Amino acid sequence: MKSRLFATLAAGTLLTCGLSGCSFLGIGSGGPVTLKLVAADYGTTPDTSSQKYWNHLAKQFEAANPKIKVDVQVFSWSDIDGKVAEMVKNGNPPDLVQTGGFADKVAAGQLYTASDVLSIDTQTNFLDSFNRAGNVLGTQYGIPFAASSRTFFYNKAIFRQAGITQPPATWDDLKNDAALIKAKVPGVTPYALPLGPEEAQAETSMWTMSGGSGITDAAGVYSLDSQQNVDTFNWLKQNLVDTHLTYPNPGSVDRQNAFTDFANGKVAMLDGHPTLLQQAHQGNIDFGTAPIPVKNAQVKPVSLGVADWMMAYSANGHRNEIRTFLSFAFNKDNMTKFDQEYSLLPVTQDTLAGMTSNNQNAELKPFLDALPSASFYPYGDPAWDTVSGRIKTEIGKAVQGDPKTVLSDLQNFAVAEAKSKRPQ
């Protein structure tokens, strides 16, 4: 689904919002304050770069708030963390950073809490599940900015060729459907299992949750080597990999490659996020979506929620100005415009309600419905970035060798990292 830009807000509306924010916060009559905003690029070409969105937003904000300037820098996802670290090291820290994680910055004592820089109206407008995911030791630091969730995609044309009438609800259904597809539709990978380094932590999360466990337990403690997870990867190895119902070496397959194969009619089933809707349409694929299959009827339906975050750095002391800008940036119209431009899902209640009621977003309904109850990565753990990185490089071995050994090694690494990076 190619994004549809909403009409730009009328200048009068922006002016009212901005001035009310300034008045409420009591910003004085001194010289202009410049906020330094660093953001990740969601675009794929110069024409779709997020730089254009943020430049436009900054211009509108500055018109309504002449005593606050916003200097915007947008970097690729591969560069942004290094660029921000360099700024901090050189004594030139940003005020706001929009990227993928926050807990390590909390451990380093670099951030304002969310309540420091959000008005009550702004903070209570976020979906509760995202506010909780932004917590570190019970205090919210991560400010949700954009979201994605996952659901099951299947190729209807391939299903018809294989004589399959409905999507699988359980793992046994999936295995049986995959076997039919292998037998009746040659040249097609029945189920994509992308455990390559691009996003293996997502596929791992979905399979462990659908097996009744997860990367962490209910208390947020790493549980990578739980018996349920060992059973899950044994099942994958024995029923999908060893029987040649997925790629020969899932650990070498990235998520985007699996998406491309699905959009080219070469994959019959996989778990995907909203971007795949657009790719599948571009490939003229007759596809459907359904809940992610679970181990059995005793396991509740699952959905993985993935969030990107805004974080507010405290070093420059611009708390009030940051609050004014965030009140503006997170209003419904601005958030809707960004989400629809980049095929993302909303993190605020009013944006979710607006997108859900819009018939143009009918295909997004399974993703939108999943957001309020979605499960998330352990974002609040300062060790998550390094643990996630290790999962990306190692988890593919769990369906090639001994799952218990691989998961035990990952668990030991995760526990040690969490202990070493725990705030003192």
XYZ file of C-alpha atoms in Angstrom:
424
model
C 0.000 0.000 0.000
C 1.597 3.237 -1.114
C 1.092 5.921 1.475
C -1.485 8.629 1.003
C -0.420 11.973 2.349
C -2.940 13.816 4.427
C -3.475 17.464 3.605
C -1.143 19.805 5.480
C -2.636 21.394 8.555
C -3.957 24.913 8.135
C -1.530 27.495 9.421
C -4.092 28.874 11.841
C -4.543 25.489 13.485
C -0.796 25.104 13.909
C -0.482 28.590 15.290
C -3.141 27.999 17.894
C -1.548 24.728 19.009
C 1.954 26.166 19.133
C 1.064 29.376 20.931
C -1.043 27.602 23.508
C 1.890 25.327 24.224
C 4.254 28.288 24.677
C 1.791 30.097 26.895
C 1.196 27.027 29.024
C 4.911 26.436 29.548
C 5.704 30.053 30.211
C 8.547 30.352 27.678
C 10.053 33.743 28.291
C 11.167 36.633 26.106
C 14.865 35.759 25.785
C 16.639 34.868 22.555
C 15.700 31.875 20.442
C 16.574 28.381 21.648
C 17.659 25.863 19.037
C 16.602 22.253 19.507
C 18.813 19.687 17.816
C 16.713 16.818 16.469
C 18.334 13.688 15.028
C 16.013 11.222 13.275
C 16.254 7.934 11.426
C 15.386 7.828 7.733
C 12.315 5.782 6.822
C 12.545 6.664 3.130
C 14.101 4.528 0.447
C 15.076 7.297 -1.994
C 16.002 10.985 -1.701
C 12.457 11.858 -2.749
C 10.943 9.844 0.105
C 13.536 10.713 2.757
C 12.234 11.539 6.232
C 14.295 14.715 5.995
C 11.463 16.248 3.965
C 8.870 15.407 6.615
C 10.931 16.797 9.486
C 11.955 19.936 7.575
C 8.307 20.694 6.854
C 7.287 19.988 10.448
C 10.090 22.182 11.799
C 9.112 25.036 9.490
C 5.486 24.894 10.617
C 6.497 24.661 14.271
C 8.885 27.585 14.048
C 6.215 29.739 12.430
C 4.011 29.148 15.467
C 6.847 29.267 17.992
C 9.337 31.931 16.801
C 11.522 31.629 19.914
C 12.275 27.957 19.308
C 14.279 26.847 16.287
C 14.627 23.215 15.259
C 17.801 21.969 13.579
C 17.061 18.603 11.937
C 19.559 15.951 10.890
C 18.350 12.681 9.354
C 20.623 9.656 9.058
C 20.219 6.137 7.735
C 19.385 3.384 10.198
C 22.882 1.977 9.830
C 24.522 5.314 10.701
C 22.285 7.039 13.239
C 23.463 5.343 16.435
C 27.102 5.980 15.618
C 26.415 9.603 14.707
C 24.577 10.257 17.980
C 27.325 8.573 20.013
C 29.886 10.781 18.269
C 27.876 13.936 19.058
C 27.674 13.013 22.731
C 31.370 12.150 22.875
C 32.303 15.478 21.284
C 30.244 17.469 23.791
C 27.583 18.382 21.244
C 24.634 16.224 22.353
C 21.277 16.404 20.594
C 18.061 17.357 22.348
C 15.869 14.783 20.660
C 16.672 11.513 18.919
C 14.154 9.384 17.051
C 15.486 5.879 16.496
C 15.095 2.261 17.568
C 16.155 1.981 21.231
C 16.627 3.900 24.454
C 17.532 1.706 27.430
C 21.317 1.992 27.037
C 20.961 5.789 27.101
C 18.995 5.507 30.341
C 21.764 3.412 31.875
C 24.215 6.147 30.876
C 22.078 8.795 32.608
C 21.529 10.812 29.420
C 17.747 11.105 29.164
C 14.827 12.988 30.615
C 11.952 10.825 31.777
C 8.881 10.874 29.564
C 6.902 12.765 32.207
C 9.608 15.476 32.237
C 9.002 16.363 28.603
C 5.423 15.340 27.814
C 2.258 17.169 28.710
C -0.341 15.067 30.486
C -2.552 15.163 27.381
C 0.266 13.922 25.163
C 1.381 11.158 27.501
C -2.102 9.791 28.161
C -2.838 9.732 24.421
C -0.276 6.979 23.805
C -1.516 3.401 23.751
C -0.931 1.869 27.182
C 1.003 -1.068 25.765
C 3.562 1.310 24.257
C 3.919 3.363 27.425
C 4.653 0.156 29.332
C 7.169 -0.945 26.718
C 8.981 2.369 27.199
C 9.686 1.696 30.874
C 13.044 1.065 32.499
C 12.722 -0.243 36.061
C 9.223 1.183 36.346
C 9.911 4.656 34.922
C 9.081 5.605 31.349
C 11.920 7.034 29.284
C 11.114 5.731 25.820
C 8.533 7.865 24.009
C 6.822 5.739 21.328
C 6.938 7.275 17.868
C 6.022 4.684 15.241
C 4.948 1.079 15.306
C 4.534 -2.098 13.377
C 2.899 -5.405 14.193
C 3.003 -8.807 12.554
C 0.439 -11.108 11.052
C 0.394 -14.214 8.842
C 0.427 -13.827 5.029
C -0.484 -16.568 2.567
C -0.684 -16.784 -1.226
C -4.288 -17.620 -2.140
C -3.428 -18.755 -5.666
C -0.871 -21.259 -4.370
C -3.364 -22.465 -1.767
C -5.922 -23.105 -4.510
C -3.376 -25.060 -6.551
C -2.606 -27.204 -3.514
C -6.280 -27.717 -2.661
C -6.067 -25.779 0.620
C -9.266 -23.930 1.547
C -8.281 -21.916 4.620
C -5.151 -20.564 6.319
C -3.527 -22.667 9.051
C -4.489 -22.001 12.666
C -2.009 -24.354 14.357
C 1.519 -25.592 13.718
C 0.204 -28.967 12.573
C -2.055 -27.195 10.083
C 0.919 -25.216 8.803
C 3.069 -28.342 8.471
C 0.328 -30.192 6.580
C -0.338 -27.234 4.281
C 3.365 -26.823 3.608
C 3.650 -30.501 2.684
C 0.729 -30.210 0.242
C 2.299 -27.143 -1.368
C 5.634 -28.916 -1.757
C 3.919 -31.875 -3.415
C 1.555 -29.983 -5.697
C 3.237 -26.627 -6.461
C 6.885 -27.261 -7.392
C 9.353 -24.388 -7.329
C 7.701 -22.680 -4.359
C 9.086 -22.403 -0.812
C 6.119 -23.457 1.328
C 7.020 -21.442 4.446
C 9.655 -18.725 4.734
C 11.633 -18.950 7.970
C 13.960 -15.907 7.789
C 16.432 -16.411 10.611
C 19.173 -14.389 8.929
C 20.891 -11.439 10.606
C 18.566 -8.718 9.320
C 15.660 -9.403 11.672
C 15.997 -12.883 13.149
C 14.927 -11.567 16.556
C 11.434 -10.915 15.153
C 10.954 -14.410 13.703
C 12.363 -15.850 16.928
C 9.928 -13.812 19.017
C 6.902 -14.863 16.999
C 7.756 -18.566 17.067
C 8.623 -18.647 20.767
C 5.437 -16.754 21.663
C 3.313 -19.029 19.487
C 4.905 -21.939 21.348
C 3.736 -20.603 24.700
C 6.913 -18.886 25.880
C 8.986 -15.979 24.565
C 12.406 -14.357 24.606
C 11.624 -13.210 28.160
C 9.166 -14.485 30.751
C 6.243 -12.571 32.260
C 8.600 -10.793 34.667
C 10.857 -9.619 31.833
C 13.663 -12.075 32.651
C 15.396 -13.735 29.689
C 14.020 -17.223 29.051
C 15.656 -18.117 25.754
C 16.426 -21.673 26.837
C 13.031 -22.440 28.395
C 11.774 -25.931 27.695
C 8.969 -24.484 25.555
C 11.526 -22.664 23.401
C 13.698 -25.753 23.050
C 10.584 -27.670 22.015
C 9.684 -24.922 19.524
C 13.034 -25.034 17.747
C 13.077 -28.809 17.791
C 9.682 -28.721 16.090
C 10.900 -26.228 13.481
C 13.999 -28.287 12.753
C 12.193 -31.617 12.526
C 8.989 -30.513 10.793
C 9.969 -27.649 8.485
C 13.734 -27.542 7.954
C 14.676 -31.227 7.855
C 11.616 -31.959 5.671
C 12.636 -29.215 3.197
C 9.477 -27.164 3.663
C 11.421 -23.910 4.048
C 14.736 -22.520 2.811
C 17.663 -24.970 3.030
C 19.528 -22.711 5.473
C 17.111 -20.306 7.222
C 20.006 -18.696 9.095
C 21.237 -17.191 5.821
C 17.853 -15.748 4.765
C 17.005 -12.147 5.637
C 13.463 -10.922 6.144
C 13.545 -8.625 3.113
C 14.640 -11.483 0.847
C 11.688 -13.544 2.105
C 9.350 -10.591 1.473
C 10.711 -10.233 -2.054
C 10.196 -13.932 -2.731
C 6.605 -13.716 -1.476
C 5.966 -10.685 -3.694
C 7.356 -12.656 -6.648
C 5.129 -15.673 -5.981
C 8.021 -17.851 -4.807
C 6.953 -18.191 -1.151
C 3.540 -19.442 -0.067
C 3.434 -18.481 3.627
C 5.293 -16.212 6.034
C 4.843 -13.781 8.921
C 4.961 -10.176 7.774
C 4.415 -6.553 8.689
C 2.441 -3.831 6.836
C 5.197 -3.049 4.340
C 4.555 -6.447 2.766
C 1.058 -5.297 1.765
C 2.546 -2.804 -0.661
C 5.127 -5.257 -2.004
C 2.524 -7.972 -2.552
C 0.238 -5.581 -4.438
C 3.122 -4.436 -6.609
C 3.796 -8.089 -7.438
C 0.112 -8.681 -8.283
C -0.091 -11.407 -5.647
C -3.533 -12.652 -4.633
C -2.887 -12.911 -0.912
C -4.687 -13.102 2.404
C -3.812 -12.405 6.026
C -4.708 -14.347 9.154
C -3.637 -14.712 12.801
C -0.191 -16.203 13.344
C -0.540 -19.997 13.777
C 0.018 -21.239 17.332
C 1.252 -24.550 18.706
C -2.223 -25.709 19.688
C -5.591 -24.434 20.839
C -4.282 -23.944 24.385
C -1.950 -21.119 23.281
C -3.508 -17.676 23.026
C -3.254 -15.814 19.683
C -0.054 -13.793 19.518
C 1.167 -10.658 17.815
C 4.583 -9.061 17.943
C 4.599 -5.311 18.324
C 7.696 -3.428 17.224
C 8.183 0.216 18.162
C 10.583 2.975 17.248
C 11.179 5.628 19.846
C 11.745 9.285 20.552
C 14.107 10.079 23.403
C 14.858 13.425 25.030
C 18.444 14.173 26.057
C 18.891 16.259 29.199
C 22.405 17.674 28.763
C 21.324 20.951 27.118
C 18.619 21.704 29.685
C 15.893 22.414 27.103
C 13.100 20.561 28.877
C 10.355 23.147 28.329
C 11.211 23.691 24.684
C 11.311 19.948 24.099
C 7.881 19.624 25.697
C 6.462 22.328 23.451
C 7.867 20.657 20.334
C 6.681 17.179 21.287
C 3.155 18.430 21.971
C 3.167 19.740 18.417
C 4.875 16.735 16.802
C 2.514 14.222 18.393
C -0.771 15.847 17.465
C -3.127 13.627 15.485
C -2.673 15.243 12.090
C 1.112 15.188 12.163
C 1.258 11.591 13.381
C -1.289 10.431 10.802
C 0.678 12.096 8.039
C 3.921 10.392 9.059
C 2.350 6.962 9.578
C 0.604 6.981 6.223
C 3.609 8.338 4.365
C 5.793 5.456 5.568
C 3.210 2.649 5.948
C 3.601 2.577 9.722
C 1.109 1.992 12.501
C 0.035 4.557 15.088
C 1.161 4.760 18.701
C -1.466 7.286 19.823
C -5.103 6.577 20.606
C -6.623 9.326 18.472
C -4.506 8.369 15.436
C -5.405 4.694 15.872
C -9.114 5.554 16.072
C -8.868 7.722 12.961
C -7.007 5.138 10.903
C -9.271 2.284 12.041
C -12.427 4.161 11.017
C -11.013 5.078 7.594
C -12.137 2.561 4.965
C -8.973 3.272 2.993
C -7.076 1.429 5.736
C -9.164 -1.766 5.596
C -6.123 -3.927 4.810
C -4.377 -2.611 7.899
C -7.175 -3.756 10.201
C -5.453 -6.987 11.380
C -2.350 -4.976 12.265
C -4.285 -2.131 13.893
C -6.420 -4.528 15.926
C -3.298 -6.229 17.264
C -1.589 -3.095 18.563
C -3.298 -2.560 21.944
C -2.476 -6.096 23.136
C 0.761 -6.750 21.253
C 3.838 -8.150 22.995
C 7.143 -6.336 22.591
C 10.858 -6.914 22.716
C 12.429 -6.185 26.145
C 13.106 -2.584 25.159
C 13.633 -1.535 28.765
C 16.675 -3.769 29.195
C 19.930 -1.870 28.516
C 21.409 -5.143 27.243
C 18.705 -5.733 24.624
C 20.642 -4.238 21.719
C 23.589 -6.571 22.242
C 21.366 -9.565 23.050
C 19.325 -8.892 19.914
C 22.534 -8.688 17.901
C 23.658 -12.080 19.196
C 20.270 -13.638 18.408
C 20.533 -12.332 14.854
C 23.847 -14.057 14.223
C 23.325 -17.280 16.191
C 19.661 -18.350 16.183
C 19.801 -19.823 12.679
C 22.094 -22.534 14.075
C 19.222 -23.745 16.273
C 17.481 -25.277 13.252
C 20.662 -26.756 11.810
C 22.357 -28.243 14.878
C 21.230 -28.871 18.461
C 18.558 -26.334 19.518
C 19.181 -26.805 23.252
C 22.891 -26.014 22.953
C 22.298 -22.904 20.833
C 19.531 -21.589 23.088
C 21.531 -22.287 26.259
C 24.498 -20.353 24.860
C 22.209 -17.449 23.970
C 20.618 -17.539 27.430
C 23.995 -17.443 29.173
C 25.079 -14.515 27.016
C 21.817 -12.625 27.661
C 21.981 -13.115 31.437
C 25.610 -11.958 31.580
C 24.918 -8.906 29.425
C 21.850 -7.949 31.452
C 23.839 -8.201 34.676
C 26.753 -6.150 33.365
C 24.534 -3.354 32.044
C 22.060 -3.159 34.900
C 21.884 0.421 36.276
C 23.675 0.689 39.615
